[in-house]
Amino acid sequence: CLELVELVSEYVDLPPVDLPELQPPAEITTGVIVEAAATLRDAWGVGEGPVPSVVQMLEAHGVIVLRLPEGTDPRVDALSTYAGDRPLVFISPSKEDKARSRFDAAHELGHLLLHPDTEPGSKIVEHQANTFAAELLMPRDEILDQLPRRIDWPVFHELKKHWGVSLRALVYRAHNLGRLSDASYRRANQQLSIWGL
Protein backbone atom coordinates (compact mmCIF):
# COMPACT_ATOMS: atom_id res chain seq x y z
CA CYS A 1 0.00 0.00 0.00
CA LEU A 2 2.81 2.42 0.87
CA GLU A 3 4.53 1.57 -2.43
CA LEU A 4 1.26 2.32 -4.25
CA VAL A 5 1.05 5.75 -2.63
CA GLU A 6 4.62 6.53 -3.69
CA LEU A 7 3.86 5.33 -7.23
CA VAL A 8 0.68 7.44 -7.47
CA SER A 9 2.52 10.52 -6.19
CA GLU A 10 4.99 10.18 -9.10
CA TYR A 11 2.16 10.53 -11.67
CA VAL A 12 -0.45 12.63 -9.86
CA ASP A 13 0.01 16.12 -8.44
CA LEU A 14 -1.04 15.59 -4.85
CA PRO A 15 -1.59 18.66 -2.66
CA PRO A 16 1.57 19.61 -0.77
CA VAL A 17 1.80 18.38 2.80
CA ASP A 18 0.69 21.26 4.99
CA LEU A 19 0.80 20.05 8.60
CA PRO A 20 1.68 22.79 11.09
CA GLU A 21 4.99 22.05 12.82
CA LEU A 22 4.00 22.27 16.47
CA GLN A 23 7.04 20.84 18.27
CA PRO A 24 5.03 19.85 21.36
CA PRO A 25 6.83 19.80 24.71
CA ALA A 26 7.83 16.57 26.44
CA GLU A 27 4.82 16.90 28.75
CA ILE A 28 1.68 17.33 26.66
CA THR A 29 -0.97 18.98 28.81
CA THR A 30 -4.60 19.71 27.98
CA GLY A 31 -3.61 23.33 27.37
CA VAL A 32 -1.00 22.23 24.80
CA ILE A 33 -3.64 20.10 23.05
CA VAL A 34 -6.24 22.91 23.00
CA GLU A 35 -3.60 25.25 21.54
CA ALA A 36 -2.63 22.64 18.91
CA ALA A 37 -6.25 22.26 17.76
CA ALA A 38 -6.69 26.05 17.62
CA THR A 39 -3.43 26.41 15.68
CA LEU A 40 -4.56 23.80 13.16
CA ARG A 41 -8.02 25.35 12.71
CA ASP A 42 -6.36 28.74 12.15
CA ALA A 43 -3.63 27.43 9.81
CA TRP A 44 -6.14 25.50 7.72
CA GLY A 45 -8.74 28.28 7.67
CA VAL A 46 -11.41 26.37 9.58
CA GLY A 47 -13.90 28.94 10.78
CA GLU A 48 -16.18 28.69 13.77
CA GLY A 49 -18.63 25.83 14.00
CA PRO A 50 -18.47 22.25 12.75
CA VAL A 51 -15.73 21.01 10.42
CA PRO A 52 -17.63 20.29 7.16
CA SER A 53 -15.63 17.17 6.14
CA VAL A 54 -12.63 15.91 8.06
CA VAL A 55 -11.48 13.63 5.22
CA GLN A 56 -11.69 16.40 2.60
CA MET A 57 -9.89 18.77 4.97
CA LEU A 58 -7.07 16.26 5.48
CA GLU A 59 -6.76 15.51 1.77
CA ALA A 60 -6.73 19.23 0.85
CA HIS A 61 -3.66 19.60 3.07
CA GLY A 62 -1.71 16.67 1.66
CA VAL A 63 -2.77 13.85 3.99
CA ILE A 64 -3.85 10.73 2.11
CA VAL A 65 -6.89 9.04 3.66
CA LEU A 66 -7.42 5.34 2.94
CA ARG A 67 -9.61 2.52 4.19
CA LEU A 68 -7.98 -0.14 6.34
CA PRO A 69 -7.41 -3.33 4.32
CA GLU A 70 -9.85 -6.23 4.63
CA GLY A 71 -8.75 -8.63 7.34
CA THR A 72 -7.43 -5.89 9.65
CA ASP A 73 -8.03 -6.66 13.32
CA PRO A 74 -11.58 -5.34 13.98
CA ARG A 75 -10.37 -3.74 17.21
CA VAL A 76 -8.32 -1.29 15.11
CA ASP A 77 -10.53 1.71 14.34
CA ALA A 78 -7.88 3.76 12.53
CA LEU A 79 -4.14 4.32 12.28
CA SER A 80 -1.71 6.84 10.86
CA THR A 81 1.76 6.53 9.38
CA TYR A 82 3.99 8.03 6.68
CA ALA A 83 4.96 7.01 3.14
CA GLY A 84 8.19 8.99 2.86
CA ASP A 85 7.17 12.53 3.81
CA ARG A 86 3.50 11.93 2.98
CA PRO A 87 1.21 11.39 6.01
CA LEU A 88 -1.39 8.62 5.67
CA VAL A 89 -4.52 8.08 7.72
CA PHE A 90 -6.33 4.75 7.53
CA ILE A 91 -9.92 4.50 8.75
CA SER A 92 -12.09 1.45 9.23
CA PRO A 93 -14.34 0.45 6.32
CA SER A 94 -16.65 -1.40 8.73
CA LYS A 95 -17.92 1.68 10.55
CA GLU A 96 -21.49 2.49 9.58
CA ASP A 97 -21.51 5.76 11.53
CA LYS A 98 -19.87 8.61 9.56
CA ALA A 99 -19.65 10.63 12.76
CA ARG A 100 -17.41 8.00 14.34
CA SER A 101 -15.19 7.91 11.25
CA ARG A 102 -14.86 11.72 11.45
CA PHE A 103 -13.69 11.43 15.05
CA ASP A 104 -11.28 8.60 14.15
CA ALA A 105 -9.74 10.70 11.36
CA ALA A 106 -9.39 13.72 13.69
CA HIS A 107 -7.86 11.40 16.35
CA GLU A 108 -5.23 10.22 13.86
CA LEU A 109 -4.50 13.83 12.89
CA GLY A 110 -3.84 14.41 16.59
CA HIS A 111 -1.25 11.62 16.53
CA LEU A 112 0.44 13.11 13.44
CA LEU A 113 0.73 16.52 15.12
CA LEU A 114 1.35 15.61 18.76
CA HIS A 115 3.12 12.25 18.56
CA PRO A 116 5.33 12.23 15.45
CA ASP A 117 7.98 10.11 17.16
CA THR A 118 5.82 8.26 19.68
CA GLU A 119 4.42 4.76 19.33
CA PRO A 120 0.62 4.96 19.65
CA GLY A 121 -1.21 2.56 21.92
CA SER A 122 -0.49 3.80 25.41
CA LYS A 123 -3.53 5.04 27.31
CA ILE A 124 -1.95 8.48 27.79
CA VAL A 125 -1.16 8.93 24.09
CA GLU A 126 -4.62 7.70 23.04
CA HIS A 127 -6.30 10.01 25.56
CA GLN A 128 -4.31 12.94 24.19
CA ALA A 129 -5.37 12.13 20.61
CA ASN A 130 -9.01 11.84 21.75
CA THR A 131 -8.74 15.21 23.49
CA PHE A 132 -7.30 16.73 20.31
CA ALA A 133 -10.09 15.28 18.16
CA ALA A 134 -12.74 16.52 20.59
CA GLU A 135 -11.25 20.03 20.65
CA LEU A 136 -10.86 20.13 16.87
CA LEU A 137 -14.41 18.95 16.16
CA MET A 138 -16.14 20.57 19.18
CA PRO A 139 -14.10 23.58 20.34
CA ARG A 140 -14.59 24.19 24.05
CA ASP A 141 -15.47 27.86 23.70
CA GLU A 142 -18.16 27.08 21.14
CA ILE A 143 -19.78 23.97 22.60
CA LEU A 144 -19.51 24.39 26.37
CA ASP A 145 -22.78 26.28 26.85
CA GLN A 146 -24.61 23.94 24.45
CA LEU A 147 -23.82 20.79 26.46
CA PRO A 148 -26.44 19.73 29.00
CA ARG A 149 -25.63 19.36 32.69
CA ARG A 150 -27.58 16.11 32.90
CA ILE A 151 -28.29 13.24 30.52
CA ASP A 152 -30.67 14.83 28.01
CA TRP A 153 -30.80 12.58 24.94
CA PRO A 154 -32.92 14.93 22.75
CA VAL A 155 -30.31 17.68 23.28
CA PHE A 156 -27.44 15.26 22.58
CA HIS A 157 -29.19 14.09 19.37
CA GLU A 158 -29.53 17.69 18.17
CA LEU A 159 -25.87 18.36 18.96
CA LYS A 160 -24.92 15.17 17.08
CA LYS A 161 -26.66 16.50 13.97
CA HIS A 162 -25.13 19.95 14.30
CA TRP A 163 -21.51 19.01 15.11
CA GLY A 164 -21.34 15.78 13.07
CA VAL A 165 -19.99 13.72 15.95
CA SER A 166 -21.28 10.60 17.65
CA LEU A 167 -23.36 10.53 20.82
CA ARG A 168 -20.46 8.80 22.55
CA ALA A 169 -18.10 11.63 21.54
CA LEU A 170 -20.57 14.22 22.85
CA VAL A 171 -20.99 12.41 26.17
CA TYR A 172 -17.19 12.14 26.43
CA ARG A 173 -16.87 15.86 25.70
CA ALA A 174 -19.57 16.80 28.22
CA HIS A 175 -17.82 14.78 30.91
CA ASN A 176 -14.36 16.01 29.92
CA LEU A 177 -15.53 19.64 30.18
CA GLY A 178 -17.18 19.08 33.57
CA ARG A 179 -20.79 19.28 32.37
CA LEU A 180 -21.60 15.65 33.28
CA SER A 181 -20.67 14.10 36.62
CA ASP A 182 -18.77 10.81 36.78
CA ALA A 183 -22.00 9.00 37.70
CA SER A 184 -23.94 10.56 34.81
CA TYR A 185 -21.11 9.75 32.43
CA ARG A 186 -21.16 6.08 33.49
CA ARG A 187 -24.96 5.91 33.13
CA ALA A 188 -24.84 7.56 29.71
CA ASN A 189 -22.20 5.10 28.47
CA GLN A 190 -24.22 2.18 29.83
CA GLN A 191 -27.24 3.43 27.87
CA LEU A 192 -25.15 3.88 24.70
CA SER A 193 -23.87 0.30 25.08
CA ILE A 194 -27.46 -0.97 25.43
CA TRP A 195 -28.27 0.86 22.18
CA GLY A 196 -25.21 -0.72 20.56
CA LEU A 197 -23.55 2.66 20.04
C-alpha positions as a Markdown table, in Angstrom:
| # | Residue | x | y | z |
|---|---|---|---|---|
| 1 | Cys | 0.0 | 0.0 | 0.0 |
| 2 | Leu | 2.8 | 2.4 | 0.9 |
| 3 | Glu | 4.5 | 1.6 | -2.4 |
| 4 | Leu | 1.3 | 2.3 | -4.3 |
| 5 | Val | 1.1 | 5.7 | -2.6 |
| 6 | Glu | 4.6 | 6.5 | -3.7 |
| 7 | Leu | 3.9 | 5.3 | -7.2 |
| 8 | Val | 0.7 | 7.4 | -7.5 |
| 9 | Ser | 2.5 | 10.5 | -6.2 |
| 10 | Glu | 5.0 | 10.2 | -9.1 |
| 11 | Tyr | 2.2 | 10.5 | -11.7 |
| 12 | Val | -0.5 | 12.6 | -9.9 |
| 13 | Asp | 0.0 | 16.1 | -8.4 |
| 14 | Leu | -1.0 | 15.6 | -4.9 |
| 15 | Pro | -1.6 | 18.7 | -2.7 |
| 16 | Pro | 1.6 | 19.6 | -0.8 |
| 17 | Val | 1.8 | 18.4 | 2.8 |
| 18 | Asp | 0.7 | 21.3 | 5.0 |
| 19 | Leu | 0.8 | 20.1 | 8.6 |
| 20 | Pro | 1.7 | 22.8 | 11.1 |
| 21 | Glu | 5.0 | 22.0 | 12.8 |
| 22 | Leu | 4.0 | 22.3 | 16.5 |
| 23 | Gln | 7.0 | 20.8 | 18.3 |
| 24 | Pro | 5.0 | 19.9 | 21.4 |
| 25 | Pro | 6.8 | 19.8 | 24.7 |
| 26 | Ala | 7.8 | 16.6 | 26.4 |
| 27 | Glu | 4.8 | 16.9 | 28.7 |
| 28 | Ile | 1.7 | 17.3 | 26.7 |
| 29 | Thr | -1.0 | 19.0 | 28.8 |
| 30 | Thr | -4.6 | 19.7 | 28.0 |
| 31 | Gly | -3.6 | 23.3 | 27.4 |
| 32 | Val | -1.0 | 22.2 | 24.8 |
| 33 | Ile | -3.6 | 20.1 | 23.0 |
| 34 | Val | -6.2 | 22.9 | 23.0 |
| 35 | Glu | -3.6 | 25.2 | 21.5 |
| 36 | Ala | -2.6 | 22.6 | 18.9 |
| 37 | Ala | -6.3 | 22.3 | 17.8 |
| 38 | Ala | -6.7 | 26.1 | 17.6 |
| 39 | Thr | -3.4 | 26.4 | 15.7 |
| 40 | Leu | -4.6 | 23.8 | 13.2 |
| 41 | Arg | -8.0 | 25.4 | 12.7 |
| 42 | Asp | -6.4 | 28.7 | 12.2 |
| 43 | Ala | -3.6 | 27.4 | 9.8 |
| 44 | Trp | -6.1 | 25.5 | 7.7 |
| 45 | Gly | -8.7 | 28.3 | 7.7 |
| 46 | Val | -11.4 | 26.4 | 9.6 |
| 47 | Gly | -13.9 | 28.9 | 10.8 |
| 48 | Glu | -16.2 | 28.7 | 13.8 |
| 49 | Gly | -18.6 | 25.8 | 14.0 |
| 50 | Pro | -18.5 | 22.3 | 12.7 |
| 51 | Val | -15.7 | 21.0 | 10.4 |
| 52 | Pro | -17.6 | 20.3 | 7.2 |
| 53 | Ser | -15.6 | 17.2 | 6.1 |
| 54 | Val | -12.6 | 15.9 | 8.1 |
| 55 | Val | -11.5 | 13.6 | 5.2 |
| 56 | Gln | -11.7 | 16.4 | 2.6 |
| 57 | Met | -9.9 | 18.8 | 5.0 |
| 58 | Leu | -7.1 | 16.3 | 5.5 |
| 59 | Glu | -6.8 | 15.5 | 1.8 |
| 60 | Ala | -6.7 | 19.2 | 0.8 |
| 61 | His | -3.7 | 19.6 | 3.1 |
| 62 | Gly | -1.7 | 16.7 | 1.7 |
| 63 | Val | -2.8 | 13.9 | 4.0 |
| 64 | Ile | -3.8 | 10.7 | 2.1 |
| 65 | Val | -6.9 | 9.0 | 3.7 |
| 66 | Leu | -7.4 | 5.3 | 2.9 |
| 67 | Arg | -9.6 | 2.5 | 4.2 |
| 68 | Leu | -8.0 | -0.1 | 6.3 |
| 69 | Pro | -7.4 | -3.3 | 4.3 |
| 70 | Glu | -9.8 | -6.2 | 4.6 |
| 71 | Gly | -8.8 | -8.6 | 7.3 |
| 72 | Thr | -7.4 | -5.9 | 9.6 |
| 73 | Asp | -8.0 | -6.7 | 13.3 |
| 74 | Pro | -11.6 | -5.3 | 14.0 |
| 75 | Arg | -10.4 | -3.7 | 17.2 |
| 76 | Val | -8.3 | -1.3 | 15.1 |
| 77 | Asp | -10.5 | 1.7 | 14.3 |
| 78 | Ala | -7.9 | 3.8 | 12.5 |
| 79 | Leu | -4.1 | 4.3 | 12.3 |
| 80 | Ser | -1.7 | 6.8 | 10.9 |
| 81 | Thr | 1.8 | 6.5 | 9.4 |
| 82 | Tyr | 4.0 | 8.0 | 6.7 |
| 83 | Ala | 5.0 | 7.0 | 3.1 |
| 84 | Gly | 8.2 | 9.0 | 2.9 |
| 85 | Asp | 7.2 | 12.5 | 3.8 |
| 86 | Arg | 3.5 | 11.9 | 3.0 |
| 87 | Pro | 1.2 | 11.4 | 6.0 |
| 88 | Leu | -1.4 | 8.6 | 5.7 |
| 89 | Val | -4.5 | 8.1 | 7.7 |
| 90 | Phe | -6.3 | 4.7 | 7.5 |
| 91 | Ile | -9.9 | 4.5 | 8.8 |
| 92 | Ser | -12.1 | 1.4 | 9.2 |
| 93 | Pro | -14.3 | 0.4 | 6.3 |
| 94 | Ser | -16.6 | -1.4 | 8.7 |
| 95 | Lys | -17.9 | 1.7 | 10.6 |
| 96 | Glu | -21.5 | 2.5 | 9.6 |
| 97 | Asp | -21.5 | 5.8 | 11.5 |
| 98 | Lys | -19.9 | 8.6 | 9.6 |
| 99 | Ala | -19.7 | 10.6 | 12.8 |
| 100 | Arg | -17.4 | 8.0 | 14.3 |
| 101 | Ser | -15.2 | 7.9 | 11.3 |
| 102 | Arg | -14.9 | 11.7 | 11.5 |
| 103 | Phe | -13.7 | 11.4 | 15.1 |
| 104 | Asp | -11.3 | 8.6 | 14.2 |
| 105 | Ala | -9.7 | 10.7 | 11.4 |
| 106 | Ala | -9.4 | 13.7 | 13.7 |
| 107 | His | -7.9 | 11.4 | 16.3 |
| 108 | Glu | -5.2 | 10.2 | 13.9 |
| 109 | Leu | -4.5 | 13.8 | 12.9 |
| 110 | Gly | -3.8 | 14.4 | 16.6 |
| 111 | His | -1.2 | 11.6 | 16.5 |
| 112 | Leu | 0.4 | 13.1 | 13.4 |
| 113 | Leu | 0.7 | 16.5 | 15.1 |
| 114 | Leu | 1.3 | 15.6 | 18.8 |
| 115 | His | 3.1 | 12.2 | 18.6 |
| 116 | Pro | 5.3 | 12.2 | 15.5 |
| 117 | Asp | 8.0 | 10.1 | 17.2 |
| 118 | Thr | 5.8 | 8.3 | 19.7 |
| 119 | Glu | 4.4 | 4.8 | 19.3 |
| 120 | Pro | 0.6 | 5.0 | 19.6 |
| 121 | Gly | -1.2 | 2.6 | 21.9 |
| 122 | Ser | -0.5 | 3.8 | 25.4 |
| 123 | Lys | -3.5 | 5.0 | 27.3 |
| 124 | Ile | -2.0 | 8.5 | 27.8 |
| 125 | Val | -1.2 | 8.9 | 24.1 |
| 126 | Glu | -4.6 | 7.7 | 23.0 |
| 127 | His | -6.3 | 10.0 | 25.6 |
| 128 | Gln | -4.3 | 12.9 | 24.2 |
| 129 | Ala | -5.4 | 12.1 | 20.6 |
| 130 | Asn | -9.0 | 11.8 | 21.7 |
| 131 | Thr | -8.7 | 15.2 | 23.5 |
| 132 | Phe | -7.3 | 16.7 | 20.3 |
| 133 | Ala | -10.1 | 15.3 | 18.2 |
| 134 | Ala | -12.7 | 16.5 | 20.6 |
| 135 | Glu | -11.3 | 20.0 | 20.7 |
| 136 | Leu | -10.9 | 20.1 | 16.9 |
| 137 | Leu | -14.4 | 19.0 | 16.2 |
| 138 | Met | -16.1 | 20.6 | 19.2 |
| 139 | Pro | -14.1 | 23.6 | 20.3 |
| 140 | Arg | -14.6 | 24.2 | 24.1 |
| 141 | Asp | -15.5 | 27.9 | 23.7 |
| 142 | Glu | -18.2 | 27.1 | 21.1 |
| 143 | Ile | -19.8 | 24.0 | 22.6 |
| 144 | Leu | -19.5 | 24.4 | 26.4 |
| 145 | Asp | -22.8 | 26.3 | 26.8 |
| 146 | Gln | -24.6 | 23.9 | 24.5 |
| 147 | Leu | -23.8 | 20.8 | 26.5 |
| 148 | Pro | -26.4 | 19.7 | 29.0 |
| 149 | Arg | -25.6 | 19.4 | 32.7 |
| 150 | Arg | -27.6 | 16.1 | 32.9 |
| 151 | Ile | -28.3 | 13.2 | 30.5 |
| 152 | Asp | -30.7 | 14.8 | 28.0 |
| 153 | Trp | -30.8 | 12.6 | 24.9 |
| 154 | Pro | -32.9 | 14.9 | 22.8 |
| 155 | Val | -30.3 | 17.7 | 23.3 |
| 156 | Phe | -27.4 | 15.3 | 22.6 |
| 157 | His | -29.2 | 14.1 | 19.4 |
| 158 | Glu | -29.5 | 17.7 | 18.2 |
| 159 | Leu | -25.9 | 18.4 | 19.0 |
| 160 | Lys | -24.9 | 15.2 | 17.1 |
| 161 | Lys | -26.7 | 16.5 | 14.0 |
| 162 | His | -25.1 | 20.0 | 14.3 |
| 163 | Trp | -21.5 | 19.0 | 15.1 |
| 164 | Gly | -21.3 | 15.8 | 13.1 |
| 165 | Val | -20.0 | 13.7 | 15.9 |
| 166 | Ser | -21.3 | 10.6 | 17.7 |
| 167 | Leu | -23.4 | 10.5 | 20.8 |
| 168 | Arg | -20.5 | 8.8 | 22.6 |
| 169 | Ala | -18.1 | 11.6 | 21.5 |
| 170 | Leu | -20.6 | 14.2 | 22.9 |
| 171 | Val | -21.0 | 12.4 | 26.2 |
| 172 | Tyr | -17.2 | 12.1 | 26.4 |
| 173 | Arg | -16.9 | 15.9 | 25.7 |
| 174 | Ala | -19.6 | 16.8 | 28.2 |
| 175 | His | -17.8 | 14.8 | 30.9 |
| 176 | Asn | -14.4 | 16.0 | 29.9 |
| 177 | Leu | -15.5 | 19.6 | 30.2 |
| 178 | Gly | -17.2 | 19.1 | 33.6 |
| 179 | Arg | -20.8 | 19.3 | 32.4 |
| 180 | Leu | -21.6 | 15.7 | 33.3 |
| 181 | Ser | -20.7 | 14.1 | 36.6 |
| 182 | Asp | -18.8 | 10.8 | 36.8 |
| 183 | Ala | -22.0 | 9.0 | 37.7 |
| 184 | Ser | -23.9 | 10.6 | 34.8 |
| 185 | Tyr | -21.1 | 9.8 | 32.4 |
| 186 | Arg | -21.2 | 6.1 | 33.5 |
| 187 | Arg | -25.0 | 5.9 | 33.1 |
| 188 | Ala | -24.8 | 7.6 | 29.7 |
| 189 | Asn | -22.2 | 5.1 | 28.5 |
| 190 | Gln | -24.2 | 2.2 | 29.8 |
| 191 | Gln | -27.2 | 3.4 | 27.9 |
| 192 | Leu | -25.2 | 3.9 | 24.7 |
| 193 | Ser | -23.9 | 0.3 | 25.1 |
| 194 | Ile | -27.5 | -1.0 | 25.4 |
| 195 | Trp | -28.3 | 0.9 | 22.2 |
| 196 | Gly | -25.2 | -0.7 | 20.6 |
| 197 | Leu | -23.5 | 2.7 | 20.0 |
